[in-house]
Short mmCIF file of C-alpha atoms in Angstrom, two decimals:
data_model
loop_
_atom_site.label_atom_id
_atom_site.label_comp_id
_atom_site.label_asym_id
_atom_site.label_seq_id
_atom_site.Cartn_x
_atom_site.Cartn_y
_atom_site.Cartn_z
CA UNK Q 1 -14.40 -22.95 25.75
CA UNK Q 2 -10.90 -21.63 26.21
CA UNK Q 3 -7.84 -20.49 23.57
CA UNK Q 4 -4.63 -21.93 24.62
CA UNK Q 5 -1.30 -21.09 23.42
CA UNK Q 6 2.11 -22.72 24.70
CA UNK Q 7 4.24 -20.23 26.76
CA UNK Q 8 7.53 -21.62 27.89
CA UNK Q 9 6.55 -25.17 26.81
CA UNK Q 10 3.16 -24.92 29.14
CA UNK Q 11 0.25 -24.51 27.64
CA UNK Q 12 -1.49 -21.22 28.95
CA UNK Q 13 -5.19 -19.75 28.66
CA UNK Q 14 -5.00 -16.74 26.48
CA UNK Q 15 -8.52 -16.10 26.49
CA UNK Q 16 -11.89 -17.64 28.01
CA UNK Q 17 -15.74 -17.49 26.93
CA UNK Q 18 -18.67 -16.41 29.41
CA UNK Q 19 -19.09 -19.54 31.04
CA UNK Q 20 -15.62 -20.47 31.57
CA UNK Q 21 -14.81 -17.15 33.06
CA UNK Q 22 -18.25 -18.28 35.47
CA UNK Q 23 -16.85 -21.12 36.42
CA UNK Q 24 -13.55 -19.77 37.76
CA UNK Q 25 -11.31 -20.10 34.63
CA UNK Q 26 -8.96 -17.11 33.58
CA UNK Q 27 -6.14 -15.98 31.06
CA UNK Q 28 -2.82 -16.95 32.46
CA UNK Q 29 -3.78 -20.84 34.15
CA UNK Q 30 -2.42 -23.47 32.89
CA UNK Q 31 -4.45 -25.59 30.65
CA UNK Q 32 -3.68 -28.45 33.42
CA UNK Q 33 -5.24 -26.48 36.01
CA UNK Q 34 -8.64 -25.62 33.87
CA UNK Q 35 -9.36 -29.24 32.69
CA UNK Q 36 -8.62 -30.25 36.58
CA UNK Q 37 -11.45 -27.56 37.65
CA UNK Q 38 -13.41 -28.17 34.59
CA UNK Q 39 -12.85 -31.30 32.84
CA UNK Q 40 -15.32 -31.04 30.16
CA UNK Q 41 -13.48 -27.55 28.80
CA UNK Q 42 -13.62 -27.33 24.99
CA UNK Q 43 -9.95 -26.06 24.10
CA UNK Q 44 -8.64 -23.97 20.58
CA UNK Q 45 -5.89 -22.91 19.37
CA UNK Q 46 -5.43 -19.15 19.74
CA UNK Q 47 -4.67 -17.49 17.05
CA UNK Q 48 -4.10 -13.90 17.34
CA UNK Q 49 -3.30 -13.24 13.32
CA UNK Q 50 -6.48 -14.66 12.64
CA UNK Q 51 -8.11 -12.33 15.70
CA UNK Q 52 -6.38 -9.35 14.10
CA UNK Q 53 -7.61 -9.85 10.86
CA UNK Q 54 -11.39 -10.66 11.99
CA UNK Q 55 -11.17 -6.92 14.06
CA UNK Q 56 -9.78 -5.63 10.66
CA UNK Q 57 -12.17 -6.46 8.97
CA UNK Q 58 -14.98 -5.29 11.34
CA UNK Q 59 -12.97 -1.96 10.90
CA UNK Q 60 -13.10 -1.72 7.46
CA UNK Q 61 -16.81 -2.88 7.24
CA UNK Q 62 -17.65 -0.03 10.32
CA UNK Q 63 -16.64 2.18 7.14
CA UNK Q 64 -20.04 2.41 6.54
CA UNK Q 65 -20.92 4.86 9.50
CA UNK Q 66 -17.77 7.07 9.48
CA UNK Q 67 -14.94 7.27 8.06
CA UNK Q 68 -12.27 7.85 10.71
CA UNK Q 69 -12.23 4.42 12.38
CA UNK Q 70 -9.27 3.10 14.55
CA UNK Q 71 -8.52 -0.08 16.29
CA UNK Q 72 -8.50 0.41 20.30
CA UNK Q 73 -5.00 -0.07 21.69
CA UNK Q 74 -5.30 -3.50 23.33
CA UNK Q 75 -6.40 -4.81 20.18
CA UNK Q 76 -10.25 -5.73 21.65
CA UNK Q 77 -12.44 -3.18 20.11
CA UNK Q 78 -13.26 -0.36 17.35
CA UNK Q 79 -12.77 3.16 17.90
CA UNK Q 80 -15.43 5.53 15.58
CA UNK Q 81 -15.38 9.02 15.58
CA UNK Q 82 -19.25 9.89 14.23
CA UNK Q 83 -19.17 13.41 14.48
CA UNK Q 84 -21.05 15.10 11.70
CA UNK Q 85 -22.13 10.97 10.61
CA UNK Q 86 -25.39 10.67 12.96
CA UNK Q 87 -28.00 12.26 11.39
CA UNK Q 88 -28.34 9.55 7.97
CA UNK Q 89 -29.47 7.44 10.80
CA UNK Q 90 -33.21 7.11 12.33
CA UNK Q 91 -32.25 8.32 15.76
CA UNK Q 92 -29.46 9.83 15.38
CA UNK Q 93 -26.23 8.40 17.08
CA UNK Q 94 -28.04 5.81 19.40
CA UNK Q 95 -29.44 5.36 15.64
CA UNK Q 96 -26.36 4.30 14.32
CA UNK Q 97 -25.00 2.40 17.69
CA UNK Q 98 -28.09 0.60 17.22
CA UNK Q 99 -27.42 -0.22 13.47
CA UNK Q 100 -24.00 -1.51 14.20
CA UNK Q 101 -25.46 -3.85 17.58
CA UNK Q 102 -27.65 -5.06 15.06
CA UNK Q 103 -25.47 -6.05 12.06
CA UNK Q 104 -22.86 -7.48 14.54
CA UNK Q 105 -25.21 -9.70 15.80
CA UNK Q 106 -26.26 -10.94 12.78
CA UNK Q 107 -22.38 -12.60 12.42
CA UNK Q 108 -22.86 -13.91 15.93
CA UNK Q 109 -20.39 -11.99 18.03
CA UNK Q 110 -21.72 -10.29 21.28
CA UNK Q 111 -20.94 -6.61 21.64
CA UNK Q 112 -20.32 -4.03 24.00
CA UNK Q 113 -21.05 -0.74 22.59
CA UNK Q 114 -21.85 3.25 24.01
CA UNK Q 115 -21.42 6.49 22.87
CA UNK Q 116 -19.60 9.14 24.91
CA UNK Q 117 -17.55 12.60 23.73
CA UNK Q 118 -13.97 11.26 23.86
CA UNK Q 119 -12.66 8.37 22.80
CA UNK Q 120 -11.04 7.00 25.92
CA UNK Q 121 -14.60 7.42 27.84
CA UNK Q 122 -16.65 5.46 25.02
CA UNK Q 123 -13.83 2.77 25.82
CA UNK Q 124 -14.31 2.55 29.29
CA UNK Q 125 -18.08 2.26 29.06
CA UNK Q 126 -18.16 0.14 26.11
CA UNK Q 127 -15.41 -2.06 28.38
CA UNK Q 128 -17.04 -1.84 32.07
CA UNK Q 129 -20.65 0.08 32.37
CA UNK Q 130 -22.04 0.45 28.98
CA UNK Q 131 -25.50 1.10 30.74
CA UNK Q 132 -24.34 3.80 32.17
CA UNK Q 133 -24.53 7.54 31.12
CA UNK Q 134 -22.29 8.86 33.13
CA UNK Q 135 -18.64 8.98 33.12
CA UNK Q 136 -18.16 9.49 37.00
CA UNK Q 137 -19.96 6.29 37.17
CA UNK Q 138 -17.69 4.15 35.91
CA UNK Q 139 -15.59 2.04 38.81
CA UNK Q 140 -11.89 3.00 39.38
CA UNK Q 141 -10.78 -0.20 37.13
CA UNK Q 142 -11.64 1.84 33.86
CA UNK Q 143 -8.98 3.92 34.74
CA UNK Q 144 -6.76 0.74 33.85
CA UNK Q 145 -4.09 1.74 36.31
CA UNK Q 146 -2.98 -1.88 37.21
CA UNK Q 147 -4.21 -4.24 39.92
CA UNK Q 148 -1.83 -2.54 42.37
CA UNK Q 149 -3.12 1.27 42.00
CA UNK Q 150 -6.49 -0.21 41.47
CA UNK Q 151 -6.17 -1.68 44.68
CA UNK Q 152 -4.92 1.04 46.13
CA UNK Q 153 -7.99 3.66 45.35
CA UNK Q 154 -10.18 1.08 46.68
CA UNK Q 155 -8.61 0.88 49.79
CA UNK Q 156 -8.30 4.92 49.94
CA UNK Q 157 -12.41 4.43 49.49
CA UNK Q 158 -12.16 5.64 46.25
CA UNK Q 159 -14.79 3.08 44.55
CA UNK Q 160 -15.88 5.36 41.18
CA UNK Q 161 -14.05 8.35 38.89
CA UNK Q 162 -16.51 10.71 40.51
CA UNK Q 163 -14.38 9.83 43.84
CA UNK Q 164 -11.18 9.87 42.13
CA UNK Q 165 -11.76 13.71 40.49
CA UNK Q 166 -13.08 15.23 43.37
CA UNK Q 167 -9.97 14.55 45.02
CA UNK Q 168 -6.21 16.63 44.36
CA UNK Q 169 -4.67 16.43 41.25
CA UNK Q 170 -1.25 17.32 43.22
CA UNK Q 171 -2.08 14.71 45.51
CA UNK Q 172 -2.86 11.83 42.76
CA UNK Q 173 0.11 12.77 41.20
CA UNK Q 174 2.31 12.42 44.12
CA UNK Q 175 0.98 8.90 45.00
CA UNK Q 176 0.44 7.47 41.47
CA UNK Q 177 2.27 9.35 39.21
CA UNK Q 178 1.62 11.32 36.20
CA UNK Q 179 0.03 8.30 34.55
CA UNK Q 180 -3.27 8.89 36.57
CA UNK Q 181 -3.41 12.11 35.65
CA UNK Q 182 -3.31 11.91 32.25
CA UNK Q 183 -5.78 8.73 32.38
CA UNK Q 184 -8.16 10.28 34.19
CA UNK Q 185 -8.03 13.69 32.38
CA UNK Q 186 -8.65 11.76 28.55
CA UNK Q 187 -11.33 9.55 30.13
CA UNK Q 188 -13.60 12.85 31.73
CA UNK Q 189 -12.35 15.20 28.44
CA UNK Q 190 -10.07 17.65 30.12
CA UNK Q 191 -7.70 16.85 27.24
CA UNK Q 192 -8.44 17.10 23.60
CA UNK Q 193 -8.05 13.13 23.00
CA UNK Q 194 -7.52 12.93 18.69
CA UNK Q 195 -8.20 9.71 16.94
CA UNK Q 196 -6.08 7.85 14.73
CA UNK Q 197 -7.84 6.46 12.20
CA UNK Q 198 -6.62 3.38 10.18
CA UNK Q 199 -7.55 4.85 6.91
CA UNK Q 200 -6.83 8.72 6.37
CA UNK Q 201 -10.13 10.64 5.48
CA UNK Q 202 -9.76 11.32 1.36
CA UNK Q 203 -10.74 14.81 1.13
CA UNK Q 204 -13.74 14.12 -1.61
CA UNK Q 205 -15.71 11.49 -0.80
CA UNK Q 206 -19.54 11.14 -2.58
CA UNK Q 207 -21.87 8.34 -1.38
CA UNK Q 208 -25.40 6.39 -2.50
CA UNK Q 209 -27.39 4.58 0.22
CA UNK Q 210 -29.61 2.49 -1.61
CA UNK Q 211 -32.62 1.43 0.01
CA UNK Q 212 -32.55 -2.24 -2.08
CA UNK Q 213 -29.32 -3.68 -2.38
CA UNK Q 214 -28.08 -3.97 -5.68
CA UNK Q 215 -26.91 -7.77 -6.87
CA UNK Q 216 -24.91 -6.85 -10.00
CA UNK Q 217 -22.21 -5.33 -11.04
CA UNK Q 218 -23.64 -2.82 -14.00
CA UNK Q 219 -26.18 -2.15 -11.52
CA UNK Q 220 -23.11 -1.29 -9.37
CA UNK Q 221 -21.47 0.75 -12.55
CA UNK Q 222 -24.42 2.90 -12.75
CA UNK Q 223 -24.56 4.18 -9.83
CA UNK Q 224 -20.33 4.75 -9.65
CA UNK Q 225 -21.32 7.00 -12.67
CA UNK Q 226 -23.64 8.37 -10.69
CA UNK Q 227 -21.30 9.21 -8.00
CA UNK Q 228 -18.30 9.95 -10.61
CA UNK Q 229 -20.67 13.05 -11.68
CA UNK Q 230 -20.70 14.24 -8.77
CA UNK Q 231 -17.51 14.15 -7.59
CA UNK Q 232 -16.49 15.82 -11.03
CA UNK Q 233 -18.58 18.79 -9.53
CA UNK Q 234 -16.94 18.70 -6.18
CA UNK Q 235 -13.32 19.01 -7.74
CA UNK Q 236 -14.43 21.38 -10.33
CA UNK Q 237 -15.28 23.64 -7.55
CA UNK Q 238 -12.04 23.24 -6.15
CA UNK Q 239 -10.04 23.86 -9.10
CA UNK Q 240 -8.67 20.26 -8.64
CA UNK Q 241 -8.34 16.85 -10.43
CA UNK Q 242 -7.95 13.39 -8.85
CA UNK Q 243 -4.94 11.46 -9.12
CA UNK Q 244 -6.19 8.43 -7.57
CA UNK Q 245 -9.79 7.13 -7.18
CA UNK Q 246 -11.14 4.38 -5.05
CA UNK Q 247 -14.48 2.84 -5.27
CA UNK Q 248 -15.84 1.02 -1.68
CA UNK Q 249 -18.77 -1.17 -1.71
CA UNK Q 250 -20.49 -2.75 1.16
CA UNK Q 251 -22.31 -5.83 1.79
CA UNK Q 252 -25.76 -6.42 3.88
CA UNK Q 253 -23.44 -9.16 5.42
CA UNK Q 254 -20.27 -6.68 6.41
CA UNK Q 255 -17.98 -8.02 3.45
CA UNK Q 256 -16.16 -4.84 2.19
CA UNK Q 257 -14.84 -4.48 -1.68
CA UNK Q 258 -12.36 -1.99 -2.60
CA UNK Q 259 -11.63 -0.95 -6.21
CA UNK Q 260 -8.81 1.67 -6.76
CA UNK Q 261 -7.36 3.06 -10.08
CA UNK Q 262 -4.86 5.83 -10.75
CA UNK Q 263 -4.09 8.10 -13.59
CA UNK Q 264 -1.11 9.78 -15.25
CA UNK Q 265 -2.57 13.24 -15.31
CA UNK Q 266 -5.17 14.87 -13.01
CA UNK Q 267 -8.79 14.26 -13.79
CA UNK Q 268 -11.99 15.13 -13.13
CA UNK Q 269 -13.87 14.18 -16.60
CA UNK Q 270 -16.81 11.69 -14.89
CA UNK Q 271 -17.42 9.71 -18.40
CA UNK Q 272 -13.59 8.69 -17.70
CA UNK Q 273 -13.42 7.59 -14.34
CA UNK Q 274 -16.42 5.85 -14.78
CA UNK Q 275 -14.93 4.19 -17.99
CA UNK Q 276 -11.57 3.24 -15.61
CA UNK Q 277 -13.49 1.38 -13.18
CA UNK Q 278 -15.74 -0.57 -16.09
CA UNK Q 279 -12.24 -1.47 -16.84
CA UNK Q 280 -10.72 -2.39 -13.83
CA UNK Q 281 -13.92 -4.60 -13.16
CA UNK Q 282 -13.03 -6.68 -16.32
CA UNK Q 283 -9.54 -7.00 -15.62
CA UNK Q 284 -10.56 -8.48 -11.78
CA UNK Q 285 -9.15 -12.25 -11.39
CA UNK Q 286 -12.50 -13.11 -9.32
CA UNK Q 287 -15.48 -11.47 -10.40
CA UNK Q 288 -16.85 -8.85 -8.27
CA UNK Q 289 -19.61 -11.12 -5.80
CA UNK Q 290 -22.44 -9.28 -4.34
CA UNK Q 291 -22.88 -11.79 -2.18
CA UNK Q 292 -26.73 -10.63 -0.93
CA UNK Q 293 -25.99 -7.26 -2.00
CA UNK Q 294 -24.36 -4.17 -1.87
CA UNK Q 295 -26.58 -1.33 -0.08
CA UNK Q 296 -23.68 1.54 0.25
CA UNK Q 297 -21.18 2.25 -2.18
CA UNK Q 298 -18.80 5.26 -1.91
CA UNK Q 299 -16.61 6.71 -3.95
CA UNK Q 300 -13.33 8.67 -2.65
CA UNK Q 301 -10.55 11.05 -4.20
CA UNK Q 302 -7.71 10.90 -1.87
CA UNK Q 303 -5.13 12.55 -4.13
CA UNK Q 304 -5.76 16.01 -5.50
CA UNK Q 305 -3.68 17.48 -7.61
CA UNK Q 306 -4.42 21.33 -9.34
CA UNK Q 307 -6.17 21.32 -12.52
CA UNK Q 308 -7.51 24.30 -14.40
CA UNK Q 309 -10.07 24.28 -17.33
CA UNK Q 310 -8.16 22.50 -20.52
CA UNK Q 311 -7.24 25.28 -23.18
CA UNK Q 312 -7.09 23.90 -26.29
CA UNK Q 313 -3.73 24.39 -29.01
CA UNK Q 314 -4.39 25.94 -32.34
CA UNK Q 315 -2.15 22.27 -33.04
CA UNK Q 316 -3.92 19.83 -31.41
CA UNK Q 317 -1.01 19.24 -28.76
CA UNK Q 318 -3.55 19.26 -25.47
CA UNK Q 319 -5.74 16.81 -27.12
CA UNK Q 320 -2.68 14.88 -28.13
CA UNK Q 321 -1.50 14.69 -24.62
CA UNK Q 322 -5.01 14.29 -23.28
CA UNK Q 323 -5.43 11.78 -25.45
CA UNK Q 324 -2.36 9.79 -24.55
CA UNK Q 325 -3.07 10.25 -20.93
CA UNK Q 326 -6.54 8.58 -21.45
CA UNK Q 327 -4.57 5.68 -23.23
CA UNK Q 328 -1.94 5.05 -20.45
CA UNK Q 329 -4.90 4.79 -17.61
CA UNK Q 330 -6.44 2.34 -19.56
CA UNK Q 331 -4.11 -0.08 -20.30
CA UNK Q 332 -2.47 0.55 -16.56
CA UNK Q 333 -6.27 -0.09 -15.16
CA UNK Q 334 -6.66 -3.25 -17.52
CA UNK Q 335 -3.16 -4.56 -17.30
CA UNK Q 336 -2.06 -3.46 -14.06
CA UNK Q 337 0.53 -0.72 -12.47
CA UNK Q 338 3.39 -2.30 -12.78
CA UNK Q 339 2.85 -3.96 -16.56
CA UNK Q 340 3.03 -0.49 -18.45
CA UNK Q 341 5.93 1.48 -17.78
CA UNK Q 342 8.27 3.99 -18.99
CA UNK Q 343 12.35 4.74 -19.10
CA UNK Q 344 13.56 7.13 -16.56
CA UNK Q 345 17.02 8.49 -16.76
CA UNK Q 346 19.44 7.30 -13.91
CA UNK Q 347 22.51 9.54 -12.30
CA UNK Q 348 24.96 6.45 -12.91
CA UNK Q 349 27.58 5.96 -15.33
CA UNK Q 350 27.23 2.25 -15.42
CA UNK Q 351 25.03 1.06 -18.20
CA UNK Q 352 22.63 -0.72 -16.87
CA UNK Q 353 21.96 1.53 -13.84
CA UNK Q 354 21.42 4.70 -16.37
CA UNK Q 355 17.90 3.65 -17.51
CA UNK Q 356 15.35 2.28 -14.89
CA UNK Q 357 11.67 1.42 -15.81
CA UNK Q 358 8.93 3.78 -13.08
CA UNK Q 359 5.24 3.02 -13.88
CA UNK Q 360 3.68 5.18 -17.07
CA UNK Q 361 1.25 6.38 -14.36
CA UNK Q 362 3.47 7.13 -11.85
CA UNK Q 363 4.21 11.14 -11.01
CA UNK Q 364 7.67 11.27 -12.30
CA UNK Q 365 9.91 14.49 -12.37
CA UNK Q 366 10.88 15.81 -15.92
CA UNK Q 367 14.37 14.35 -16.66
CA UNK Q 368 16.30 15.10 -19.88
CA UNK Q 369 17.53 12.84 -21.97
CA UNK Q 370 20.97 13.02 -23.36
CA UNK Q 371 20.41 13.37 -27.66
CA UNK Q 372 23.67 13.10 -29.65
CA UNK Q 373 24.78 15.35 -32.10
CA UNK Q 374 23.05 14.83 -35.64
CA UNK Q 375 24.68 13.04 -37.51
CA UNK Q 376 27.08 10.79 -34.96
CA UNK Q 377 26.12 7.21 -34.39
CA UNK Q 378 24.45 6.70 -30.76
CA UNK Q 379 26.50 6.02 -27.78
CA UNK Q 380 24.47 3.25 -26.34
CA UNK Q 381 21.96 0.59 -28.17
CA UNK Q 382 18.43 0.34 -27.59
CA UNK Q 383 18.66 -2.90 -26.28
CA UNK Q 384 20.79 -4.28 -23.46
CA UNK Q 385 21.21 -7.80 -22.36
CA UNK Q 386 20.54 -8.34 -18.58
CA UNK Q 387 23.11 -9.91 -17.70
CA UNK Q 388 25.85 -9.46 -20.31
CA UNK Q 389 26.04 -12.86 -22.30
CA UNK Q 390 29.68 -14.24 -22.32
CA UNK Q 391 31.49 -14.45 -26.13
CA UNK Q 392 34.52 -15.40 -27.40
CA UNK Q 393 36.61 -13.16 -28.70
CA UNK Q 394 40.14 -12.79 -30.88
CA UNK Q 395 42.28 -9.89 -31.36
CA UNK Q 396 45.51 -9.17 -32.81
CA UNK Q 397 47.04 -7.90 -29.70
CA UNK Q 398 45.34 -9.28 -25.95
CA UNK Q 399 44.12 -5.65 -25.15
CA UNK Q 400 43.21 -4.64 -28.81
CA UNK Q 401 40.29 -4.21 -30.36
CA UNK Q 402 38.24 -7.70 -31.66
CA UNK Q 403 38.56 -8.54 -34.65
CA UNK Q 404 36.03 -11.98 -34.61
CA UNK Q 405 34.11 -13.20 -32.04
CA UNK Q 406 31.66 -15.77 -31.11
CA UNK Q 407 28.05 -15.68 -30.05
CA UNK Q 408 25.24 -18.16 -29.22
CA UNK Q 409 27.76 -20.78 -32.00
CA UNK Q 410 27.80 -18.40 -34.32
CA UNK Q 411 30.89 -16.33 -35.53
CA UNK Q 412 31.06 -12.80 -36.61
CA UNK Q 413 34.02 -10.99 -38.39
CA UNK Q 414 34.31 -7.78 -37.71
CA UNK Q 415 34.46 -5.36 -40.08
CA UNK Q 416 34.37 -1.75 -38.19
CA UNK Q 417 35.07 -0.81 -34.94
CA UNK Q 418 35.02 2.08 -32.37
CA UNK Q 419 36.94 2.20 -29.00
CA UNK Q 420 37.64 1.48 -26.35
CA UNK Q 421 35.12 3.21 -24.36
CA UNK Q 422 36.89 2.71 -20.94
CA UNK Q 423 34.37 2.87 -17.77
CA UNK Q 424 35.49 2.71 -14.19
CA UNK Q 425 33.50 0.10 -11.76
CA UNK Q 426 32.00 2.68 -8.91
CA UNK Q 427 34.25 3.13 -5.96
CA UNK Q 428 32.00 2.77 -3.12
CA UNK Q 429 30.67 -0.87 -4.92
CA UNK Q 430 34.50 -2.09 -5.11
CA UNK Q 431 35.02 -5.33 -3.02
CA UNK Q 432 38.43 -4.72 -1.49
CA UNK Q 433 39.50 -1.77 -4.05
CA UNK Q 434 39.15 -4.40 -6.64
CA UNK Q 435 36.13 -3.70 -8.92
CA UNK Q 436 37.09 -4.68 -12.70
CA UNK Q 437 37.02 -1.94 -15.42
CA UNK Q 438 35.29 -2.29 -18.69
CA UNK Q 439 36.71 -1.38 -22.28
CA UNK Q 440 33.73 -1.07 -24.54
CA UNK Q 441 33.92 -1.19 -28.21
CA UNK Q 442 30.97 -0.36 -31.03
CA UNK Q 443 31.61 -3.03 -33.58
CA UNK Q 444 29.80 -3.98 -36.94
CA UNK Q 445 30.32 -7.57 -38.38
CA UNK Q 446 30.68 -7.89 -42.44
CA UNK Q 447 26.24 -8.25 -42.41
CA UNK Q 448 26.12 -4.67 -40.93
CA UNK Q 449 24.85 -5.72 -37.53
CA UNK Q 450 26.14 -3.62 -34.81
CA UNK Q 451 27.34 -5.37 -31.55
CA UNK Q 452 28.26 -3.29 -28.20
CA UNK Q 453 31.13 -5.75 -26.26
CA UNK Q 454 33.23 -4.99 -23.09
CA UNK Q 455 36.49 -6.46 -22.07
CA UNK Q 456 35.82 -7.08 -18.02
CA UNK Q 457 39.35 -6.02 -16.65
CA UNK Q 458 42.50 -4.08 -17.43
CA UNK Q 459 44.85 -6.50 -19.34
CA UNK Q 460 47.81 -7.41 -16.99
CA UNK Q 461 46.69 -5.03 -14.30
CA UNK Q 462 42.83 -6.00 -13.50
CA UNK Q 463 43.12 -9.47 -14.77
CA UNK Q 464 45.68 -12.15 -16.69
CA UNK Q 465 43.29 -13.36 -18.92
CA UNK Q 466 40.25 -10.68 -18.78
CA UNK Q 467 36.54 -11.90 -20.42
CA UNK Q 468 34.51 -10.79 -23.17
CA UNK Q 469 30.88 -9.67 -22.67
CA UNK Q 470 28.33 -8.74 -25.24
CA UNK Q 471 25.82 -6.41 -23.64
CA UNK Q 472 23.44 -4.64 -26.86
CA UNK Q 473 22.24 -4.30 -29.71
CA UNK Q 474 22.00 -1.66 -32.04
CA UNK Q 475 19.06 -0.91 -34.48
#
């Protein structure tokens, strides 16, 4: 079987099984050529979103042994940095390679796997001499220098990286480059060789292996109580409180699902992150499915934020706030982020730029709101119309105050009015030095409702004939 996709309006080989490689076939030929050399060649689509989302997956289901995993740069095989993760395994890290050979097979894919001390040398044996144990071993085409230096060292009699080392580094430099070197020095660990992993390492993270998988989901809750505990104890001891909190649960069959809530305040009370995850399991669209079970289930903090011991007000205030904390993390958990939000305070003096809406839970800065003097009316309603709804309006003189206008086909006489409030379009949003001004006027009809209109344009200079906008209400 062969993947084909069309390159310049041919139809290429972008990747071949076992036996078609046997038989001659390689990336690169045209699909013409193969089914000439091979006639009975089984052909797919290739589809290298779908490939990138299988190996993402893998990655996130590898999760399970470590958790600094990273995708290898040509996009054909998982990096793992075990260090410290070996010994929960029967055999320590040939334990856990063994674990992962395993698993893998059970989804039918064939894998290439070893275990060396940098991550450019596990590579190159996983990739060309995974039997081997040792790194001088390996033949000159690990060093993935290109056919033309490959073919090159071969010709110098330079057949393994034992041959290439034991020659001159001033030499190999001179005739390859510096790209040898630096190969050469990650693959044999001259140079300290850092992974990147896909996921950052939180820095609290509490696991259960459970020797029976668990098939349901307040089986699952218990034991992220379990875990919640103690976490609390781990940031307790760091003086510290979680921000955000993210629940990971595996499946026997490599199916990964990932539960994350957030909170206004930091916390570290375990009743209350296990009470935010009850309720972000009810809120879920599709049920949580434990498919054949889930037999590791972590829980992570990966944002810490200071938090000494609660000291209580003679008042009540802390447990007021407290309380009020515990309310918006619910509702945000059951209702989602972006549903329960709060007004922030904008540096604009256009209207509807001064307010914006941030999530309740969000970290914002403390902002002050502008409070009028007691006694004086407020400057701006407590609701605004988005956009401005058009009205008709009459006045005694065209750039005087209204006297009756005319909204959703009903009229209002005005009674009372205050104005104009004149406010200046914003310079750098002018379209050719021609943004429109607005005259606002605080009006009350002869009911006692209270109206905030704008005249869009300077009469005779802005406009001829400028338009009348209602954009609030008052209470």
């Amino acid at each position: 079987m062969a993947l084909v996709a069309k390159v310049r309006g041919a139809l290429l080989l972008e990747a071949v099984d076992t036996k078609a490689a046997a038989l001659g076939l390689a990336p690169g030929l045209t699909l013409a050529d193969a089914r000439a050399r091979v006639p009975d060649l089984a052909v797919r689509d290739h589809d290298p979103v779908a490939d990138q989302a299988l190996l993402e997956a893998l990655a996130d289901a590898c999760g399970r042994y470590t958790p600094t995993v990273a995708i290898a740069a040509a996009s054909d095989g998982l990096l793992l940095d075990i260090s410290g993760c070996e010994h929960v395994f029967v055999g320590g890290e040939h334990g856990l390679r063994n674990d992962a050979l395993r698993r893998f097979g059970r989804l039918g894919l064939t894998v290439q796997a070893a275990v060396a001390d940098t991550p450019a040398a596990a590579i190159a044996l996983a990739r060309y001499a995974a039997a081997l144990d040792k790194i001088t071993d390996l033949p000159v085409q690990a060093l993935e220098l290109g056919a033309e230096a490959t073919t090159a060292l071969r010709r110098a009699g330079l057949r393994v990286i034992g041959d290439v080392a034991a020659q001159s580094r001033s030499a190999l430099a001179a005739r390859f480059g510096n790209a040898m070197l630096g190969r050469l020095a990650a693959i044999l660990g001259e140079e300290d060789a850092r992974l990147i992993p896909r996921r950052a390492p939180p820095p609290v993270l509490t696991e259960a292996r459970l020797a029976e998988p668990i098939l349901r989901s307040q089986e699952a809750l218990r034991v992220i109580s379990d875990l919640a505990l103690q976490t609390a104890r781990a940031l307790e001891a760091r003086g510290m409180g979680g921000r955000r909190f993210e629940v990971t649960l595996f499946r026997t069959d490599h199916h990964v699902a990932r539960l994350a809530v957030d909170t206004a305040q930091p916390l570290r009370d375990p009743r209350r992150i296990a009470k935010l995850f009850a309720e972000r399991l009810d809120s879920l669209a599709d049920p949580l499915d434990p498919g054949f079970g889930f037999d590791l289930i972590r829980l992570a903090v990966p944002l810490l934020e200071p938090l000494e011991a609660l000291q209580l007000k003679l008042e009540g205030g802390a447990a007021v706030e407290n309380s009020m904390a515990a309310l918006i993390d619910q509702l945000s958990t059951r209702l989602g982020r972006e549903r329960v939000t709060r007004a922030v305070p904008g540096d604009s003096h256009i209207p509807e730029q001064a307010t914006f809406d941030l999530p309740a839970i969000a970290d914002t800065p403390a902002t002050v709101w502008s409070i009028p003097e007691p006694g004086e009316p407020p400057q701006r309603p407590l609701y605004l119309f988005d956009p401005p709804e058009r009205i008709e309006v009459m006045a005694e003189v065209p750039d005087g105050p209204p006297r009756r206008f005319k909204w959703r086909a009903q009229m209002h006489d005005v009674l009372r009015h205050e104005g104009p409030e004149r406010i200046a379009a914003e310079w750098w949003r002018r379209k050719n030095g021609k943004g429109l001004t607005r005259d606002y006027y605080r009006v009350e009809d002869v009911r006692g409702r209270r109206f905030w209109l704008f005249r869009h344009g300077l009469y005779g200079r802005e406009k001829a004939q400028p338009n009348w906008y209602l954009h609030g209400l008052f209470a």
